[in-house]
């Protein structure tokens, strides 16, 4: 039975508006209307939620409770708007520098361990003997691909050494190509998923089939 | 066969849509194998005793609902069944909190779970990695929950104060690298992820290193998890559609390449 929910109808008609792109391969009025509506609603909603809810719970309510120190991030944040006043636009560098420094600092925390140390340790611990044949084969391939791919990214070797390691480097290039192929295939799979979701919504929720 | 080289793209689109529609009208039930990473994901949740404390992060955007909703609904439903203490939080974008409320929570049977006592919905927390850091050390940092209640008034927050009190962290569509840096490494937190199939390749080193204990990959992962739970749902139909489209694309790639080899190259030589 066809849905009587107005929300489902709006969603279905906007979806059909977006899909109308495929009839001609060009943008048309239905496509542009749906696109602008979705973008407008999303951005409007996010702005309201961030300004009203987040600013209130993360800063204003804390200042109201006596934590005056929370006024500092608000001032730093407001400096971002100094870009609109030409003679004070340099002040916008302060919040930008703050954000960049914070990002770097937080990113550094744990990165050395998670992306380097633990990865090296787990590779070193890979069992070659005492496991089933498939695991042995798989782990040998893993180690060969790791070493050859690292060699591929050695750009500062002297020419003689570079020539010697060329077969290993070429093997690394092939492993990278396999990786890119798998990544492309799985990305394609995830994109196809989107059309499956859209069709499911139209068939089951809208048309009730 | 040369017609394949000049095929109208609309024919491909219509065929893809037709193959997508088919399993929803006529159930096919193609065979599904369960991968090890899915079994690990399942085992991590099943190993939790009643009363164990879980933080689940659902960063599902509107555009990704098709890929993640099945995983999210099956996982949250299982957590509610197992009598666990749950905090849900969104780190990615404000609209993800709306998706959680209307797409995931609306589909899950909450049983006799009492809000504030057994589970809390924190909603969206702004700040990305800084938010991960602040939240990990103090769960009261957001001050209010998604519905505007003060966290101080919710009894569950007495039991769950920081990541030190948590037994398992689950992220659905979340940024697992940030969670590894801020939760897994500093707190030794076991983490499982429900993610898109396109992310599984890049997560493989983290899984091999034990930083991620188990994973669901897109619709196939959700379908496998539903099978393990013994509750095959709508995701199975989605997987059938996905498999049919893949078969069509493989056939198309193979035949058009043969046609190209037979006709296009000959044309070039002459």
Tab-separated table of C-alpha atoms in Angstrom:
chain	number	residue	atom	x	y	z
A	1	UNK	CA	0.000	0.000	0.000
A	2	UNK	CA	1.291	3.441	-0.945
A	3	UNK	CA	2.506	5.465	2.047
A	4	UNK	CA	0.292	8.179	3.476
A	5	UNK	CA	3.188	9.761	5.378
A	6	UNK	CA	3.877	13.213	3.929
A	7	UNK	CA	7.549	12.953	4.962
A	8	UNK	CA	7.965	9.791	2.884
A	9	UNK	CA	6.271	11.504	-0.085
A	10	UNK	CA	8.534	14.540	0.139
A	11	UNK	CA	11.579	12.254	0.373
A	12	UNK	CA	10.406	10.122	-2.567
A	13	UNK	CA	9.639	13.106	-4.816
A	14	UNK	CA	12.994	14.751	-4.021
A	15	UNK	CA	14.708	11.419	-4.737
A	16	UNK	CA	12.931	11.144	-8.096
A	17	UNK	CA	13.985	14.748	-8.778
A	18	UNK	CA	17.620	13.793	-8.227
A	19	UNK	CA	17.246	10.602	-10.315
A	20	UNK	CA	15.728	12.624	-13.175
A	21	UNK	CA	19.326	13.578	-13.981
A	22	UNK	CA	19.735	10.151	-15.553
A	23	UNK	CA	16.983	10.714	-18.132
A	24	UNK	CA	19.091	13.206	-20.031
A	25	UNK	CA	22.503	13.138	-18.363
A	26	UNK	CA	22.041	16.866	-17.685
A	27	UNK	CA	20.780	18.962	-14.805
A	28	UNK	CA	17.097	19.894	-15.116
A	29	UNK	CA	14.746	21.978	-12.985
A	30	UNK	CA	13.574	19.003	-10.871
A	31	UNK	CA	17.183	17.979	-10.174
A	32	UNK	CA	18.244	21.519	-9.284
A	33	UNK	CA	15.199	22.056	-7.039
A	34	UNK	CA	15.852	18.807	-5.135
A	35	UNK	CA	19.581	19.497	-4.851
A	36	UNK	CA	19.088	23.048	-3.560
A	37	UNK	CA	16.365	21.966	-1.113
A	38	UNK	CA	18.465	19.192	0.421
A	39	UNK	CA	21.575	21.363	0.665
A	40	UNK	CA	19.664	24.337	2.082
A	41	UNK	CA	17.870	22.301	4.749
A	42	UNK	CA	21.052	20.429	5.761
A	43	UNK	CA	23.195	23.544	6.083
A	44	UNK	CA	20.477	25.519	7.846
A	45	UNK	CA	19.874	22.706	10.319
A	46	UNK	CA	23.576	22.221	11.059
A	47	UNK	CA	24.168	25.952	11.616
A	48	UNK	CA	21.256	26.225	14.030
A	49	UNK	CA	22.248	23.083	15.919
A	50	UNK	CA	25.906	24.066	16.228
A	51	UNK	CA	25.168	27.654	17.249
A	52	UNK	CA	22.285	27.029	19.588
A	53	UNK	CA	22.983	23.615	21.135
A	54	UNK	CA	26.732	23.196	21.002
A	55	UNK	CA	27.673	26.776	21.858
A	56	UNK	CA	25.226	26.710	24.744
A	57	UNK	CA	26.244	23.362	26.215
A	58	UNK	CA	29.992	23.605	25.588
A	59	UNK	CA	30.576	27.239	26.506
A	60	UNK	CA	27.716	29.504	27.595
A	61	UNK	CA	26.263	27.168	30.240
A	62	UNK	CA	29.769	26.614	31.627
A	63	UNK	CA	30.422	30.363	31.829
A	64	UNK	CA	27.045	30.805	33.505
A	65	UNK	CA	28.094	28.160	36.058
A	66	UNK	CA	31.127	30.282	36.961
A	67	UNK	CA	33.811	28.819	34.679
A	68	UNK	CA	34.916	32.189	33.308
A	69	UNK	CA	37.863	30.572	31.513
A	70	UNK	CA	35.482	29.327	28.788
A	71	UNK	CA	35.209	32.931	27.562
A	72	UNK	CA	38.693	32.563	26.040
A	73	UNK	CA	37.720	30.059	23.302
A	74	UNK	CA	34.672	32.195	22.476
A	75	UNK	CA	36.895	35.277	22.002
A	76	UNK	CA	39.393	33.283	19.935
A	77	UNK	CA	36.537	31.927	17.825
A	78	UNK	CA	35.079	35.391	17.267
A	79	UNK	CA	38.466	36.581	15.980
A	80	UNK	CA	37.813	34.421	12.913
A	81	UNK	CA	35.252	37.033	11.831
A	82	UNK	CA	37.929	39.769	11.832
A	83	UNK	CA	38.517	38.694	8.218
A	84	UNK	CA	35.539	40.865	7.319
A	85	UNK	CA	37.304	44.044	8.579
A	86	UNK	CA	40.345	44.666	6.334
A	87	UNK	CA	42.518	46.509	8.924
A	88	UNK	CA	42.030	43.735	11.532
A	89	UNK	CA	41.994	40.680	9.293
A	90	UNK	CA	45.456	39.630	10.570
A	91	UNK	CA	43.785	38.713	13.868
A	92	UNK	CA	42.112	35.764	12.118
A	93	UNK	CA	45.533	34.098	12.069
A	94	UNK	CA	45.252	33.492	15.825
A	95	UNK	CA	42.269	31.068	15.694
A	96	UNK	CA	43.632	29.440	12.530
A	97	UNK	CA	47.026	28.908	14.205
A	98	UNK	CA	45.234	27.574	17.281
A	99	UNK	CA	43.208	25.069	15.265
A	100	UNK	CA	46.226	23.900	13.245
A	101	UNK	CA	48.406	23.523	16.343
A	102	UNK	CA	45.654	21.679	18.202
A	103	UNK	CA	45.116	19.352	15.256
A	104	UNK	CA	48.812	18.566	14.997
A	105	UNK	CA	49.186	18.050	18.722
A	106	UNK	CA	46.181	15.766	19.003
A	107	UNK	CA	47.157	13.891	15.856
A	108	UNK	CA	50.646	13.288	17.188
A	109	UNK	CA	49.158	11.669	20.279
A	110	UNK	CA	49.148	7.964	19.641
A	111	UNK	CA	50.054	8.219	15.961
A	112	UNK	CA	53.639	7.067	16.489
A	113	UNK	CA	52.352	4.066	18.379
A	114	UNK	CA	49.329	3.147	16.240
A	115	UNK	CA	50.748	3.846	12.778
A	116	UNK	CA	54.397	2.883	13.272
A	117	UNK	CA	55.394	0.999	16.418
A	118	UNK	CA	52.424	-1.372	16.713
A	119	UNK	CA	52.412	-2.012	12.951
A	120	UNK	CA	56.130	-2.918	12.955
A	121	UNK	CA	55.709	-5.129	16.019
A	122	UNK	CA	52.703	-6.968	14.589
A	123	UNK	CA	54.511	-7.537	11.280
A	124	UNK	CA	57.583	-8.849	13.085
A	125	UNK	CA	55.388	-11.275	15.014
A	126	UNK	CA	53.735	-12.761	11.908
A	127	UNK	CA	54.013	-16.552	12.185
A	128	UNK	CA	55.554	-18.413	9.233
A	129	UNK	CA	55.953	-21.850	10.812
A	130	UNK	CA	53.618	-23.755	13.099
A	131	UNK	CA	50.502	-22.473	11.359
A	132	UNK	CA	48.386	-23.830	8.516
A	133	UNK	CA	49.706	-23.696	4.969
A	134	UNK	CA	47.370	-20.892	3.865
A	135	UNK	CA	48.434	-18.641	6.766
A	136	UNK	CA	52.106	-19.323	6.038
A	137	UNK	CA	51.622	-18.452	2.358
A	138	UNK	CA	49.544	-15.392	3.224
A	139	UNK	CA	52.111	-14.096	5.732
A	140	UNK	CA	55.023	-14.597	3.322
A	141	UNK	CA	53.155	-12.590	0.668
A	142	UNK	CA	52.414	-9.949	3.322
A	143	UNK	CA	56.098	-9.582	4.227
A	144	UNK	CA	57.256	-9.524	0.584
A	145	UNK	CA	54.653	-6.885	-0.307
A	146	UNK	CA	55.583	-4.782	2.723
A	147	UNK	CA	59.321	-4.798	1.996
A	148	UNK	CA	58.992	-4.275	-1.765
A	149	UNK	CA	56.485	-1.425	-1.346
A	150	UNK	CA	58.770	0.322	1.133
A	151	UNK	CA	61.671	-0.088	-1.321
A	152	UNK	CA	59.497	1.502	-4.045
A	153	UNK	CA	59.325	4.663	-1.934
A	154	UNK	CA	63.125	4.923	-1.477
A	155	UNK	CA	63.897	7.960	-3.620
A	156	UNK	CA	67.239	8.962	-2.146
A	157	UNK	CA	69.398	5.959	-2.988
A	158	UNK	CA	72.522	6.345	-5.107
A	159	UNK	CA	72.062	5.299	-8.785
A	160	UNK	CA	73.997	2.032	-8.402
A	161	UNK	CA	71.932	0.905	-5.425
A	162	UNK	CA	68.756	2.053	-7.175
A	163	UNK	CA	69.617	-0.142	-10.174
A	164	UNK	CA	70.305	-3.125	-7.910
A	165	UNK	CA	66.974	-2.747	-6.120
A	166	UNK	CA	64.960	-2.070	-9.262
A	167	UNK	CA	63.357	-5.548	-9.460
A	168	UNK	CA	62.218	-5.240	-5.828
A	169	UNK	CA	60.925	-1.738	-6.470
A	170	UNK	CA	59.012	-2.959	-9.546
A	171	UNK	CA	57.441	-5.723	-7.493
A	172	UNK	CA	56.395	-3.061	-4.960
A	173	UNK	CA	54.757	-1.115	-7.784
A	174	UNK	CA	52.713	-4.188	-8.739
A	175	UNK	CA	51.569	-4.658	-5.146
A	176	UNK	CA	50.528	-0.999	-5.051
A	177	UNK	CA	48.538	-1.501	-8.258
A	178	UNK	CA	46.771	-4.483	-6.687
A	179	UNK	CA	45.947	-2.305	-3.673
A	180	UNK	CA	44.564	0.488	-5.878
A	181	UNK	CA	42.506	-2.058	-7.834
A	182	UNK	CA	40.983	-3.470	-4.667
A	183	UNK	CA	40.310	0.029	-3.343
A	184	UNK	CA	38.629	1.049	-6.615
A	185	UNK	CA	36.523	-2.120	-6.641
A	186	UNK	CA	35.354	-1.683	-3.067
A	187	UNK	CA	34.654	2.024	-3.634
A	188	UNK	CA	32.520	1.064	-6.629
A	189	UNK	CA	30.705	-1.432	-4.420
A	190	UNK	CA	29.958	1.234	-1.824
A	191	UNK	CA	28.634	3.617	-4.505
A	192	UNK	CA	26.333	0.925	-5.894
A	193	UNK	CA	25.030	0.496	-2.355
A	194	UNK	CA	23.591	4.006	-2.554
A	195	UNK	CA	21.281	3.138	-5.457
A	196	UNK	CA	20.206	-0.017	-3.608
A	197	UNK	CA	19.217	2.101	-0.594
A	198	UNK	CA	17.316	4.567	-2.748
A	199	UNK	CA	15.401	1.827	-4.569
A	200	UNK	CA	14.590	0.096	-1.282
A	201	UNK	CA	13.148	3.348	0.094
A	202	UNK	CA	11.029	3.929	-3.008
A	203	UNK	CA	9.728	0.366	-3.238
A	204	UNK	CA	9.176	-0.567	0.381
A	205	UNK	CA	8.512	2.720	2.198
A	206	UNK	CA	6.879	4.797	-0.523
A	207	UNK	CA	5.072	2.307	-2.748
A	208	UNK	CA	4.664	-0.298	0.035
A	209	UNK	CA	5.394	-3.222	-2.318
B	1	UNK	CA	28.829	-7.494	-30.756
B	2	UNK	CA	30.128	-4.152	-32.009
B	3	UNK	CA	26.921	-2.465	-30.739
B	4	UNK	CA	28.375	-2.846	-27.223
B	5	UNK	CA	30.942	-0.171	-28.023
B	6	UNK	CA	28.224	2.438	-28.631
B	7	UNK	CA	25.710	1.340	-26.017
B	8	UNK	CA	23.484	4.136	-24.697
B	9	UNK	CA	24.405	4.761	-21.053
B	10	UNK	CA	20.704	5.039	-20.168
B	11	UNK	CA	20.282	1.359	-21.032
B	12	UNK	CA	22.960	0.527	-18.434
B	13	UNK	CA	21.274	2.727	-15.821
B	14	UNK	CA	17.826	1.230	-16.493
B	15	UNK	CA	19.270	-2.303	-16.274
B	16	UNK	CA	20.991	-1.464	-12.980
B	17	UNK	CA	17.727	-0.088	-11.554
B	18	UNK	CA	15.790	-3.150	-12.820
B	19	UNK	CA	18.304	-5.533	-11.216
B	20	UNK	CA	18.069	-3.534	-7.981
B	21	UNK	CA	14.264	-3.701	-7.940
B	22	UNK	CA	14.069	-7.430	-8.708
B	23	UNK	CA	15.170	-8.912	-5.318
B	24	UNK	CA	12.738	-6.634	-3.476
B	25	UNK	CA	9.818	-7.954	-5.525
B	26	UNK	CA	10.988	-11.561	-5.955
B	27	UNK	CA	13.253	-12.739	-3.079
B	28	UNK	CA	16.241	-14.608	-4.489
B	29	UNK	CA	18.326	-15.646	-1.471
B	30	UNK	CA	21.804	-15.967	-2.946
B	31	UNK	CA	24.204	-17.901	-0.650
B	32	UNK	CA	26.130	-15.849	1.921
B	33	UNK	CA	29.420	-16.854	3.570
B	34	UNK	CA	30.423	-15.376	6.925
B	35	UNK	CA	33.900	-13.772	6.986
B	36	UNK	CA	36.292	-14.019	9.935
B	37	UNK	CA	36.185	-10.273	10.654
B	38	UNK	CA	32.375	-10.437	10.946
B	39	UNK	CA	32.628	-13.422	13.289
B	40	UNK	CA	35.185	-11.502	15.406
B	41	UNK	CA	32.792	-8.530	15.563
B	42	UNK	CA	29.979	-10.834	16.652
B	43	UNK	CA	32.163	-12.620	19.245
B	44	UNK	CA	33.332	-9.358	20.851
B	45	UNK	CA	29.723	-8.350	21.569
B	46	UNK	CA	28.634	-11.837	22.598
B	47	UNK	CA	31.527	-12.056	25.099
B	48	UNK	CA	30.193	-9.074	27.077
B	49	UNK	CA	28.472	-10.120	30.333
B	50	UNK	CA	25.108	-8.552	31.300
B	51	UNK	CA	25.661	-5.089	32.747
B	52	UNK	CA	28.871	-4.489	30.771
B	53	UNK	CA	29.351	-0.897	29.628
B	54	UNK	CA	29.520	0.055	25.978
B	55	UNK	CA	30.041	3.336	24.130
B	56	UNK	CA	28.660	3.260	20.604
B	57	UNK	CA	29.363	6.007	18.094
B	58	UNK	CA	27.026	6.328	15.100
B	59	UNK	CA	28.264	8.839	12.534
B	60	UNK	CA	25.808	7.923	9.782
B	61	UNK	CA	25.118	10.669	7.233
B	62	UNK	CA	21.945	10.835	5.115
B	63	UNK	CA	23.883	9.819	2.008
B	64	UNK	CA	25.311	6.728	3.704
B	65	UNK	CA	22.145	5.361	5.286
B	66	UNK	CA	21.898	2.532	2.730
B	67	UNK	CA	25.335	1.245	3.625
B	68	UNK	CA	25.307	1.675	7.399
B	69	UNK	CA	21.701	1.470	8.606
B	70	UNK	CA	21.591	-2.339	8.517
B	71	UNK	CA	24.786	-2.620	10.558
B	72	UNK	CA	23.623	0.009	13.038
B	73	UNK	CA	20.139	-1.449	13.573
B	74	UNK	CA	21.429	-5.009	14.010
B	75	UNK	CA	24.195	-3.926	16.405
B	76	UNK	CA	22.085	-1.621	18.565
B	77	UNK	CA	19.284	-4.181	18.666
B	78	UNK	CA	21.727	-6.814	19.930
B	79	UNK	CA	23.121	-4.453	22.584
B	80	UNK	CA	19.594	-3.787	23.889
B	81	UNK	CA	18.887	-7.543	23.968
B	82	UNK	CA	22.019	-8.269	25.985
B	83	UNK	CA	21.123	-6.025	28.921
B	84	UNK	CA	24.188	-3.799	28.563
B	85	UNK	CA	24.716	-0.206	29.698
B	86	UNK	CA	24.990	1.968	26.619
B	87	UNK	CA	26.074	5.494	25.751
B	88	UNK	CA	25.504	6.613	22.157
B	89	UNK	CA	27.408	9.607	20.778
B	90	UNK	CA	27.937	11.330	17.429
B	91	UNK	CA	31.301	12.922	16.634
B	92	UNK	CA	31.119	13.593	12.915
B	93	UNK	CA	28.293	15.988	12.031
B	94	UNK	CA	25.175	17.364	13.673
B	95	UNK	CA	22.795	15.747	11.172
B	96	UNK	CA	24.113	12.281	12.090
B	97	UNK	CA	22.257	12.645	15.403
B	98	UNK	CA	19.000	13.067	13.464
B	99	UNK	CA	19.745	9.976	11.366
B	100	UNK	CA	20.375	7.975	14.542
B	101	UNK	CA	17.094	9.092	16.050
B	102	UNK	CA	14.883	8.609	12.984
B	103	UNK	CA	16.514	5.791	11.037
B	104	UNK	CA	18.273	3.610	13.611
B	105	UNK	CA	16.544	4.085	16.974
B	106	UNK	CA	13.086	4.105	15.389
B	107	UNK	CA	13.716	0.587	14.012
B	108	UNK	CA	15.149	-0.948	17.204
B	109	UNK	CA	13.098	-2.655	19.889
B	110	UNK	CA	14.271	-1.103	23.157
B	111	UNK	CA	12.498	-3.702	25.295
B	112	UNK	CA	12.283	-2.595	28.917
B	113	UNK	CA	15.297	-0.326	28.673
B	114	UNK	CA	14.875	2.846	30.719
B	115	UNK	CA	16.363	6.016	29.334
B	116	UNK	CA	18.945	7.584	31.635
B	117	UNK	CA	19.262	4.400	33.708
B	118	UNK	CA	20.220	1.816	31.070
B	119	UNK	CA	21.202	3.999	28.144
B	120	UNK	CA	21.930	7.606	27.254
B	121	UNK	CA	21.906	9.381	23.893
B	122	UNK	CA	24.567	12.119	24.035
B	123	UNK	CA	23.740	13.387	20.542
B	124	UNK	CA	26.342	15.354	18.592
B	125	UNK	CA	29.534	16.623	20.203
B	126	UNK	CA	31.363	19.317	18.246
B	127	UNK	CA	35.165	19.406	17.995
B	128	UNK	CA	36.268	16.271	16.130
B	129	UNK	CA	39.537	14.980	17.653
B	130	UNK	CA	39.438	17.518	20.509
B	131	UNK	CA	35.941	16.202	21.302
B	132	UNK	CA	37.219	12.601	21.337
B	133	UNK	CA	39.927	13.633	23.812
B	134	UNK	CA	37.632	15.651	26.083
B	135	UNK	CA	34.896	13.021	26.078
B	136	UNK	CA	37.289	10.131	26.811
B	137	UNK	CA	38.495	11.784	30.000
B	138	UNK	CA	35.137	13.076	31.217
B	139	UNK	CA	31.755	11.842	29.990
B	140	UNK	CA	30.106	14.862	31.655
B	141	UNK	CA	31.970	17.204	29.288
B	142	UNK	CA	28.987	17.658	26.906
B	143	UNK	CA	26.898	18.902	29.940
B	144	UNK	CA	23.537	17.955	28.328
B	145	UNK	CA	22.289	14.904	26.425
B	146	UNK	CA	20.626	14.998	23.000
B	147	UNK	CA	17.250	15.841	24.494
B	148	UNK	CA	18.527	18.731	26.625
B	149	UNK	CA	18.575	16.837	29.947
B	150	UNK	CA	21.444	17.653	32.282
B	151	UNK	CA	23.827	14.691	32.383
B	152	UNK	CA	24.119	15.191	36.145
B	153	UNK	CA	20.470	14.116	36.469
B	154	UNK	CA	20.943	10.804	34.625
B	155	UNK	CA	21.750	7.833	36.927
B	156	UNK	CA	23.819	5.987	34.280
B	157	UNK	CA	26.372	8.800	34.317
B	158	UNK	CA	27.217	7.855	37.911
B	159	UNK	CA	28.416	4.464	36.646
B	160	UNK	CA	30.064	5.664	33.449
B	161	UNK	CA	32.365	8.602	34.061
B	162	UNK	CA	35.169	8.121	31.543
B	163	UNK	CA	36.637	5.599	29.097
B	164	UNK	CA	38.215	3.858	32.103
B	165	UNK	CA	34.722	2.537	32.950
B	166	UNK	CA	33.958	1.191	29.471
B	167	UNK	CA	34.308	-2.435	28.320
B	168	UNK	CA	33.865	-2.004	24.571
B	169	UNK	CA	33.856	0.849	22.072
B	170	UNK	CA	31.869	0.391	18.856
B	171	UNK	CA	31.928	2.809	15.976
B	172	UNK	CA	29.473	2.701	13.086
B	173	UNK	CA	30.682	4.835	10.158
B	174	UNK	CA	33.000	6.684	12.526
B	175	UNK	CA	36.565	7.878	12.117
B	176	UNK	CA	38.395	4.871	13.497
B	177	UNK	CA	41.857	6.477	13.337
B	178	UNK	CA	40.783	9.175	15.793
B	179	UNK	CA	39.292	6.549	18.090
B	180	UNK	CA	42.523	4.530	17.933
B	181	UNK	CA	44.571	7.591	18.897
B	182	UNK	CA	42.283	8.858	21.654
B	183	UNK	CA	40.576	5.714	23.031
B	184	UNK	CA	42.414	2.541	22.045
B	185	UNK	CA	46.039	3.553	22.639
B	186	UNK	CA	45.638	5.636	25.833
B	187	UNK	CA	42.932	3.513	27.497
B	188	UNK	CA	43.659	0.078	26.010
B	189	UNK	CA	40.053	0.079	24.833
B	190	UNK	CA	38.851	-2.908	22.743
B	191	UNK	CA	37.253	-1.472	19.605
B	192	UNK	CA	35.115	-2.978	16.848
B	193	UNK	CA	34.020	-1.097	13.747
B	194	UNK	CA	31.098	-1.214	11.356
B	195	UNK	CA	32.283	0.534	8.259
B	196	UNK	CA	31.936	0.797	4.498
B	197	UNK	CA	33.410	-1.903	2.270
B	198	UNK	CA	35.705	0.717	0.732
B	199	UNK	CA	37.358	1.322	4.127
B	200	UNK	CA	38.089	-2.322	4.952
B	201	UNK	CA	41.290	-2.382	2.885
B	202	UNK	CA	42.820	0.560	4.746
B	203	UNK	CA	41.681	-0.823	8.116
B	204	UNK	CA	43.317	-4.199	7.493
B	205	UNK	CA	46.698	-3.254	9.055
B	206	UNK	CA	44.900	-2.029	12.201
B	207	UNK	CA	42.937	-5.283	12.367
B	208	UNK	CA	46.097	-7.369	11.916
B	209	UNK	CA	47.797	-5.339	14.635
B	210	UNK	CA	44.921	-6.000	17.054
B	211	UNK	CA	43.909	-2.346	17.314
B	212	UNK	CA	40.521	-3.243	15.816
B	213	UNK	CA	39.084	-6.505	17.111
B	214	UNK	CA	36.437	-7.093	14.452
B	215	UNK	CA	34.634	-5.368	11.607
B	216	UNK	CA	31.506	-5.309	9.479
B	217	UNK	CA	31.962	-4.150	5.894
B	218	UNK	CA	28.964	-2.422	4.327
B	219	UNK	CA	25.875	-4.332	3.284
B	220	UNK	CA	27.691	-7.714	3.048
B	221	UNK	CA	28.930	-7.297	6.632
B	222	UNK	CA	25.469	-6.361	7.881
B	223	UNK	CA	23.884	-9.354	6.119
B	224	UNK	CA	26.497	-11.725	7.574
B	225	UNK	CA	25.947	-10.269	11.061
B	226	UNK	CA	22.170	-10.690	10.735
B	227	UNK	CA	22.778	-14.341	9.780
B	228	UNK	CA	25.003	-14.904	12.824
B	229	UNK	CA	22.320	-13.359	15.031
B	230	UNK	CA	19.781	-15.688	13.432
B	231	UNK	CA	17.663	-12.725	12.328
B	232	UNK	CA	17.965	-12.305	8.584
B	233	UNK	CA	16.357	-8.965	7.712
B	234	UNK	CA	16.019	-6.454	4.904
B	235	UNK	CA	19.782	-6.330	4.413
B	236	UNK	CA	19.740	-9.782	2.803
B	237	UNK	CA	17.516	-8.390	0.007
B	238	UNK	CA	19.919	-5.475	-0.380
B	239	UNK	CA	22.828	-7.900	-0.683
B	240	UNK	CA	20.989	-9.842	-3.410
B	241	UNK	CA	20.498	-6.593	-5.336
B	242	UNK	CA	24.158	-5.695	-4.835
B	243	UNK	CA	25.300	-9.128	-6.058
B	244	UNK	CA	23.084	-8.940	-9.180
B	245	UNK	CA	24.439	-5.491	-10.077
B	246	UNK	CA	28.011	-6.723	-9.603
B	247	UNK	CA	27.376	-9.711	-11.863
B	248	UNK	CA	25.926	-7.381	-14.511
B	249	UNK	CA	28.901	-5.007	-14.291
B	250	UNK	CA	31.398	-7.901	-14.511
B	251	UNK	CA	29.610	-9.269	-17.603
B	252	UNK	CA	29.517	-5.767	-19.096
B	253	UNK	CA	33.228	-5.143	-18.440
B	254	UNK	CA	34.174	-8.528	-19.913
B	255	UNK	CA	31.988	-8.309	-23.042
B	256	UNK	CA	32.818	-4.685	-23.842
B	257	UNK	CA	36.535	-5.432	-23.479
B	258	UNK	CA	36.194	-8.356	-25.884
B	259	UNK	CA	34.207	-6.154	-28.274
B	260	UNK	CA	36.854	-3.450	-27.978
B	261	UNK	CA	39.580	-5.992	-28.729
B	262	UNK	CA	37.689	-7.391	-31.729
B	263	UNK	CA	36.404	-4.195	-33.330
B	264	UNK	CA	37.879	-0.968	-31.947
B	265	UNK	CA	41.536	-2.015	-32.338
B	266	UNK	CA	40.883	-3.267	-35.887
B	267	UNK	CA	39.367	0.098	-36.733
B	268	UNK	CA	42.437	1.872	-35.431
B	269	UNK	CA	44.813	-0.211	-37.587
B	270	UNK	CA	42.953	0.614	-40.793
